[in-house]
């Protein structure tokens, strides 16, 4: 039982990260009907930006900033006095990485995707693969191909729970931040004017244009939003497992995409659900079967979904109009 | 009758030329380095042309070609190590024995890869859209995970001790066979069904084309040919490593056909040759190679999305033939459509495609 509980906790934490990335896939697919293969690599860039920011700000200097806030955030969120106040540092690093990646997303959209939007979808797909490889290989040249170790932004410790399981404070932080981001996204998409425009564009781009929506701006905004979430996921992953390398985005990106398909591509709550399910299934396989095949799980799920419910769990079957 | 005779003569000439070049290569009359690159180009041609069948002509998007190649390579290597060597020796151990053994290995590899294609293709090709891309991408990743963990084929250490049958003759025979098969498919009713799916899947369906069936068939054939390419690679160096079948490999093959132009056989042959030679020329910039490739790809897509030699060559030829036929029927039909560009040679009929 305690193993199950432990794996469930790990799975939810991992799944929250998949969800964040899956949201970017699903939103871009919603507005452009494009599988943005480069999304997983934006997540990688996010982790590296976090790494350089954390080192650049100087963890110690940043700790000083955190000190002045006197750990208010940490105490307020967790009600535990032992956490290092540098949790604020983690937030600052994450927000900056998100801003940088949002800019990166907009640049990618502007320079690579917008010029090919007038061609076929296949062309856009190939361009996306090109961008993905450019980021991976460019990353290997710029960041170096060796794995890097993410500095510890706050002190981690295990918190014992009932039933023999324990939860790491890093997982708690990951869950809280992921939840906050998802709630924020819901607010943006369903409560703001831009969000309404986004939904209009994803419903029908041409009509949205006719209604006076600046579709180019909305698409760029979607990329910014998705990329920012991916960057947040990158920093959160690095907080959980501090080993980062330029190719880390490939498999995670693939799994997140499967999560988006599982939930119903284009469907925002679906992406969150799909990410959680993939994360939990994966850790269960690691816990009860063999860790070797954890990368095969997502693929098996994908095949099953395509066979039995191609529109995804929460997706609706779109009627094709001629 | 005379057409069959002509085909037979062409086949004999091709075989003779290949055999002649094979002797030249084996006699070390040219540098082994050059010979190696020439043979690698041959393998690349097989892979590129087969991928073009599904990506270029059927308009589906597979990005896991290296996965099928890996299936073919590993299954045939397993066959060769465990049975092929004995078979070749029992046949005298001469070049004939090895030919038979390699022939069987090729069949094993192609069948296994074709079966993998069926398993991957059926769930993903039932649907419209980009699902094939993501499933084949996943398949390519997973197959590497599995190969890394199967001890019987060496696991992550790689599979060594595969008999080396480095034969120009065999490599180019497979390459030419691939080209001929793809060419004939494209210029048959089957091929027209595939092209109609590429042009408009919904319309094709409305015209009575069983799109799923045709897509799966094309995909299985393409995978089997990729498997044959893998067989050649397995017996080329006598050593296989799961690392060499990672996504980068699929991507290289993809670049070959995109550079040459989707839906152009000549283009994919040229693309395969250029992209086999290019890394040798760029040896000094090895670490920037993939950066250059990916930039090249993006720029190419923005400026010339149909590829360098693209523009639906096969379709053009088919249209030219149709035009020629309608010109022949001018005697009966009074107002034949005016032809502005009938200057191209419409006599490029493939053998075996003449019917009233």
PDB file of C-alpha atoms in Angstrom, chain B residues 39-180:
ATOM      1  CA  UNK B  39      27.828   1.655 -51.421  1.00  0.00           C
ATOM      2  CA  UNK B  40      26.477   3.798 -48.594  1.00  0.00           C
ATOM      3  CA  UNK B  41      24.771   5.964 -51.216  1.00  0.00           C
ATOM      4  CA  UNK B  42      23.160   2.821 -52.588  1.00  0.00           C
ATOM      5  CA  UNK B  43      21.726   1.993 -49.167  1.00  0.00           C
ATOM      6  CA  UNK B  44      20.597   5.584 -48.759  1.00  0.00           C
ATOM      7  CA  UNK B  45      18.818   5.447 -52.118  1.00  0.00           C
ATOM      8  CA  UNK B  46      16.844   2.391 -51.013  1.00  0.00           C
ATOM      9  CA  UNK B  47      15.789   4.164 -47.828  1.00  0.00           C
ATOM     10  CA  UNK B  48      14.969   7.495 -49.432  1.00  0.00           C
ATOM     11  CA  UNK B  49      12.962   6.111 -52.342  1.00  0.00           C
ATOM     12  CA  UNK B  50      10.966   3.853 -50.056  1.00  0.00           C
ATOM     13  CA  UNK B  51      10.187   6.717 -47.680  1.00  0.00           C
ATOM     14  CA  UNK B  52       9.117   8.796 -50.651  1.00  0.00           C
ATOM     15  CA  UNK B  53       6.394   6.275 -51.431  1.00  0.00           C
ATOM     16  CA  UNK B  54       4.607   7.045 -48.193  1.00  0.00           C
ATOM     17  CA  UNK B  55       5.635  10.661 -47.595  1.00  0.00           C
ATOM     18  CA  UNK B  56       5.841  11.927 -51.131  1.00  0.00           C
ATOM     19  CA  UNK B  57       3.234  10.005 -53.072  1.00  0.00           C
ATOM     20  CA  UNK B  58       0.671   9.077 -50.452  1.00  0.00           C
ATOM     21  CA  UNK B  59       1.006  12.369 -48.590  1.00  0.00           C
ATOM     22  CA  UNK B  60       1.219  10.703 -45.189  1.00  0.00           C
ATOM     23  CA  UNK B  61       3.965  11.693 -42.849  1.00  0.00           C
ATOM     24  CA  UNK B  62       6.215   9.022 -41.430  1.00  0.00           C
ATOM     25  CA  UNK B  63       9.190  10.126 -39.392  1.00  0.00           C
ATOM     26  CA  UNK B  64      10.284   6.785 -38.003  1.00  0.00           C
ATOM     27  CA  UNK B  65      11.864   5.216 -41.050  1.00  0.00           C
ATOM     28  CA  UNK B  66      15.009   4.338 -39.112  1.00  0.00           C
ATOM     29  CA  UNK B  67      12.859   2.249 -36.772  1.00  0.00           C
ATOM     30  CA  UNK B  68      11.773  -0.037 -39.608  1.00  0.00           C
ATOM     31  CA  UNK B  69      15.298  -0.057 -40.872  1.00  0.00           C
ATOM     32  CA  UNK B  70      16.387  -1.219 -37.416  1.00  0.00           C
ATOM     33  CA  UNK B  71      13.808  -3.999 -37.406  1.00  0.00           C
ATOM     34  CA  UNK B  72      15.054  -5.216 -40.774  1.00  0.00           C
ATOM     35  CA  UNK B  73      18.698  -4.890 -39.797  1.00  0.00           C
ATOM     36  CA  UNK B  74      18.431  -6.691 -36.475  1.00  0.00           C
ATOM     37  CA  UNK B  75      16.116  -9.477 -37.606  1.00  0.00           C
ATOM     38  CA  UNK B  76      18.246 -10.254 -40.633  1.00  0.00           C
ATOM     39  CA  UNK B  77      21.440 -10.053 -38.588  1.00  0.00           C
ATOM     40  CA  UNK B  78      19.952 -12.496 -36.106  1.00  0.00           C
ATOM     41  CA  UNK B  79      19.038 -14.780 -38.978  1.00  0.00           C
ATOM     42  CA  UNK B  80      22.483 -14.537 -40.558  1.00  0.00           C
ATOM     43  CA  UNK B  81      24.369 -15.165 -37.342  1.00  0.00           C
ATOM     44  CA  UNK B  82      22.261 -18.120 -36.319  1.00  0.00           C
ATOM     45  CA  UNK B  83      21.383 -19.760 -39.635  1.00  0.00           C
ATOM     46  CA  UNK B  84      22.886 -17.826 -42.523  1.00  0.00           C
ATOM     47  CA  UNK B  85      26.506 -18.658 -41.796  1.00  0.00           C
ATOM     48  CA  UNK B  86      25.767 -22.387 -41.583  1.00  0.00           C
ATOM     49  CA  UNK B  87      23.674 -22.222 -44.718  1.00  0.00           C
ATOM     50  CA  UNK B  88      26.374 -20.442 -46.680  1.00  0.00           C
ATOM     51  CA  UNK B  89      28.964 -22.964 -45.534  1.00  0.00           C
ATOM     52  CA  UNK B  90      26.797 -25.923 -46.384  1.00  0.00           C
ATOM     53  CA  UNK B  91      26.468 -24.454 -49.861  1.00  0.00           C
ATOM     54  CA  UNK B  92      30.233 -24.467 -50.244  1.00  0.00           C
ATOM     55  CA  UNK B  93      31.038 -21.149 -48.605  1.00  0.00           C
ATOM     56  CA  UNK B  94      31.595 -19.569 -51.993  1.00  0.00           C
ATOM     57  CA  UNK B  95      30.059 -16.339 -53.221  1.00  0.00           C
ATOM     58  CA  UNK B  96      26.999 -18.259 -54.432  1.00  0.00           C
ATOM     59  CA  UNK B  97      26.380 -19.598 -50.935  1.00  0.00           C
ATOM     60  CA  UNK B  98      26.612 -16.118 -49.483  1.00  0.00           C
ATOM     61  CA  UNK B  99      24.306 -14.780 -52.166  1.00  0.00           C
ATOM     62  CA  UNK B 100      21.622 -17.311 -51.220  1.00  0.00           C
ATOM     63  CA  UNK B 101      22.131 -16.627 -47.536  1.00  0.00           C
ATOM     64  CA  UNK B 102      21.943 -12.871 -48.001  1.00  0.00           C
ATOM     65  CA  UNK B 103      18.902 -13.266 -50.201  1.00  0.00           C
ATOM     66  CA  UNK B 104      17.107 -15.153 -47.433  1.00  0.00           C
ATOM     67  CA  UNK B 105      18.304 -12.638 -44.851  1.00  0.00           C
ATOM     68  CA  UNK B 106      16.884  -9.827 -46.984  1.00  0.00           C
ATOM     69  CA  UNK B 107      13.533 -11.564 -47.144  1.00  0.00           C
ATOM     70  CA  UNK B 108      13.545 -12.104 -43.380  1.00  0.00           C
ATOM     71  CA  UNK B 109      14.410  -8.462 -42.750  1.00  0.00           C
ATOM     72  CA  UNK B 110      11.860  -7.116 -45.197  1.00  0.00           C
ATOM     73  CA  UNK B 111       9.066  -9.330 -43.873  1.00  0.00           C
ATOM     74  CA  UNK B 112       9.782  -8.414 -40.255  1.00  0.00           C
ATOM     75  CA  UNK B 113       9.926  -4.700 -41.063  1.00  0.00           C
ATOM     76  CA  UNK B 114       6.771  -4.982 -43.149  1.00  0.00           C
ATOM     77  CA  UNK B 115       5.006  -6.637 -40.252  1.00  0.00           C
ATOM     78  CA  UNK B 116       6.149  -3.861 -37.929  1.00  0.00           C
ATOM     79  CA  UNK B 117       4.780  -1.435 -40.500  1.00  0.00           C
ATOM     80  CA  UNK B 118       1.437  -3.207 -40.370  1.00  0.00           C
ATOM     81  CA  UNK B 119       1.298  -3.042 -36.582  1.00  0.00           C
ATOM     82  CA  UNK B 120       2.169   0.655 -36.556  1.00  0.00           C
ATOM     83  CA  UNK B 121       0.166   1.550 -39.633  1.00  0.00           C
ATOM     84  CA  UNK B 122      -3.230   0.005 -38.895  1.00  0.00           C
ATOM     85  CA  UNK B 123      -4.092   2.049 -35.802  1.00  0.00           C
ATOM     86  CA  UNK B 124      -2.628   5.313 -37.036  1.00  0.00           C
ATOM     87  CA  UNK B 125      -3.624   5.258 -40.693  1.00  0.00           C
ATOM     88  CA  UNK B 126      -7.294   4.670 -39.974  1.00  0.00           C
ATOM     89  CA  UNK B 127      -7.345   8.303 -38.952  1.00  0.00           C
ATOM     90  CA  UNK B 128      -6.818  11.410 -40.978  1.00  0.00           C
ATOM     91  CA  UNK B 129      -4.300  13.972 -39.906  1.00  0.00           C
ATOM     92  CA  UNK B 130      -0.900  13.877 -38.361  1.00  0.00           C
ATOM     93  CA  UNK B 131      -1.238  10.824 -36.160  1.00  0.00           C
ATOM     94  CA  UNK B 132       1.125   8.758 -38.272  1.00  0.00           C
ATOM     95  CA  UNK B 133       3.873  11.290 -37.634  1.00  0.00           C
ATOM     96  CA  UNK B 134       3.627  11.012 -33.901  1.00  0.00           C
ATOM     97  CA  UNK B 135       3.149   7.237 -33.864  1.00  0.00           C
ATOM     98  CA  UNK B 136       6.138   6.621 -36.112  1.00  0.00           C
ATOM     99  CA  UNK B 137       8.200   9.060 -34.061  1.00  0.00           C
ATOM    100  CA  UNK B 138       7.244   7.114 -30.944  1.00  0.00           C
ATOM    101  CA  UNK B 139       7.897   3.805 -32.661  1.00  0.00           C
ATOM    102  CA  UNK B 140      11.375   4.961 -33.660  1.00  0.00           C
ATOM    103  CA  UNK B 141      12.143   5.851 -30.040  1.00  0.00           C
ATOM    104  CA  UNK B 142      10.662   2.694 -28.576  1.00  0.00           C
ATOM    105  CA  UNK B 143      12.429   0.336 -30.926  1.00  0.00           C
ATOM    106  CA  UNK B 144      15.749   1.799 -29.774  1.00  0.00           C
ATOM    107  CA  UNK B 145      14.706   1.302 -26.128  1.00  0.00           C
ATOM    108  CA  UNK B 146      13.877  -2.319 -26.861  1.00  0.00           C
ATOM    109  CA  UNK B 147      17.047  -2.995 -28.833  1.00  0.00           C
ATOM    110  CA  UNK B 148      19.074  -1.558 -25.981  1.00  0.00           C
ATOM    111  CA  UNK B 149      17.516  -4.129 -23.675  1.00  0.00           C
ATOM    112  CA  UNK B 150      17.453  -7.309 -25.740  1.00  0.00           C
ATOM    113  CA  UNK B 151      20.557  -9.230 -24.764  1.00  0.00           C
ATOM    114  CA  UNK B 152      20.202 -11.748 -27.579  1.00  0.00           C
ATOM    115  CA  UNK B 153      21.183  -9.050 -30.050  1.00  0.00           C
ATOM    116  CA  UNK B 154      23.863  -7.469 -27.941  1.00  0.00           C
ATOM    117  CA  UNK B 155      21.823  -4.840 -26.114  1.00  0.00           C
ATOM    118  CA  UNK B 156      23.451  -1.461 -25.721  1.00  0.00           C
ATOM    119  CA  UNK B 157      26.884  -2.872 -26.523  1.00  0.00           C
ATOM    120  CA  UNK B 158      25.800  -3.424 -30.079  1.00  0.00           C
ATOM    121  CA  UNK B 159      25.478  -6.545 -32.157  1.00  0.00           C
ATOM    122  CA  UNK B 160      28.774  -7.760 -33.513  1.00  0.00           C
ATOM    123  CA  UNK B 161      29.885 -10.805 -35.443  1.00  0.00           C
ATOM    124  CA  UNK B 162      27.408 -10.421 -38.279  1.00  0.00           C
ATOM    125  CA  UNK B 163      28.878 -11.921 -41.465  1.00  0.00           C
ATOM    126  CA  UNK B 164      30.083  -9.155 -43.742  1.00  0.00           C
ATOM    127  CA  UNK B 165      28.797  -9.358 -47.262  1.00  0.00           C
ATOM    128  CA  UNK B 166      29.876  -6.075 -48.760  1.00  0.00           C
ATOM    129  CA  UNK B 167      28.663  -6.352 -52.276  1.00  0.00           C
ATOM    130  CA  UNK B 168      28.137  -3.495 -54.648  1.00  0.00           C
ATOM    131  CA  UNK B 169      26.098  -5.843 -56.783  1.00  0.00           C
ATOM    132  CA  UNK B 170      23.631  -6.702 -54.046  1.00  0.00           C
ATOM    133  CA  UNK B 171      23.321  -3.174 -52.651  1.00  0.00           C
ATOM    134  CA  UNK B 172      22.557  -1.620 -55.991  1.00  0.00           C
ATOM    135  CA  UNK B 173      20.346  -4.470 -57.075  1.00  0.00           C
ATOM    136  CA  UNK B 174      18.138  -3.746 -54.060  1.00  0.00           C
ATOM    137  CA  UNK B 175      18.330  -0.018 -54.734  1.00  0.00           C
ATOM    138  CA  UNK B 176      17.299  -0.450 -58.376  1.00  0.00           C
ATOM    139  CA  UNK B 177      14.578  -2.903 -57.409  1.00  0.00           C
ATOM    140  CA  UNK B 178      13.214  -0.351 -54.941  1.00  0.00           C
ATOM    141  CA  UNK B 179      13.191   2.333 -57.583  1.00  0.00           C
ATOM    142  CA  UNK B 180      11.501   0.072 -60.139  1.00  0.00           C
TER     143      UNK B 180
END
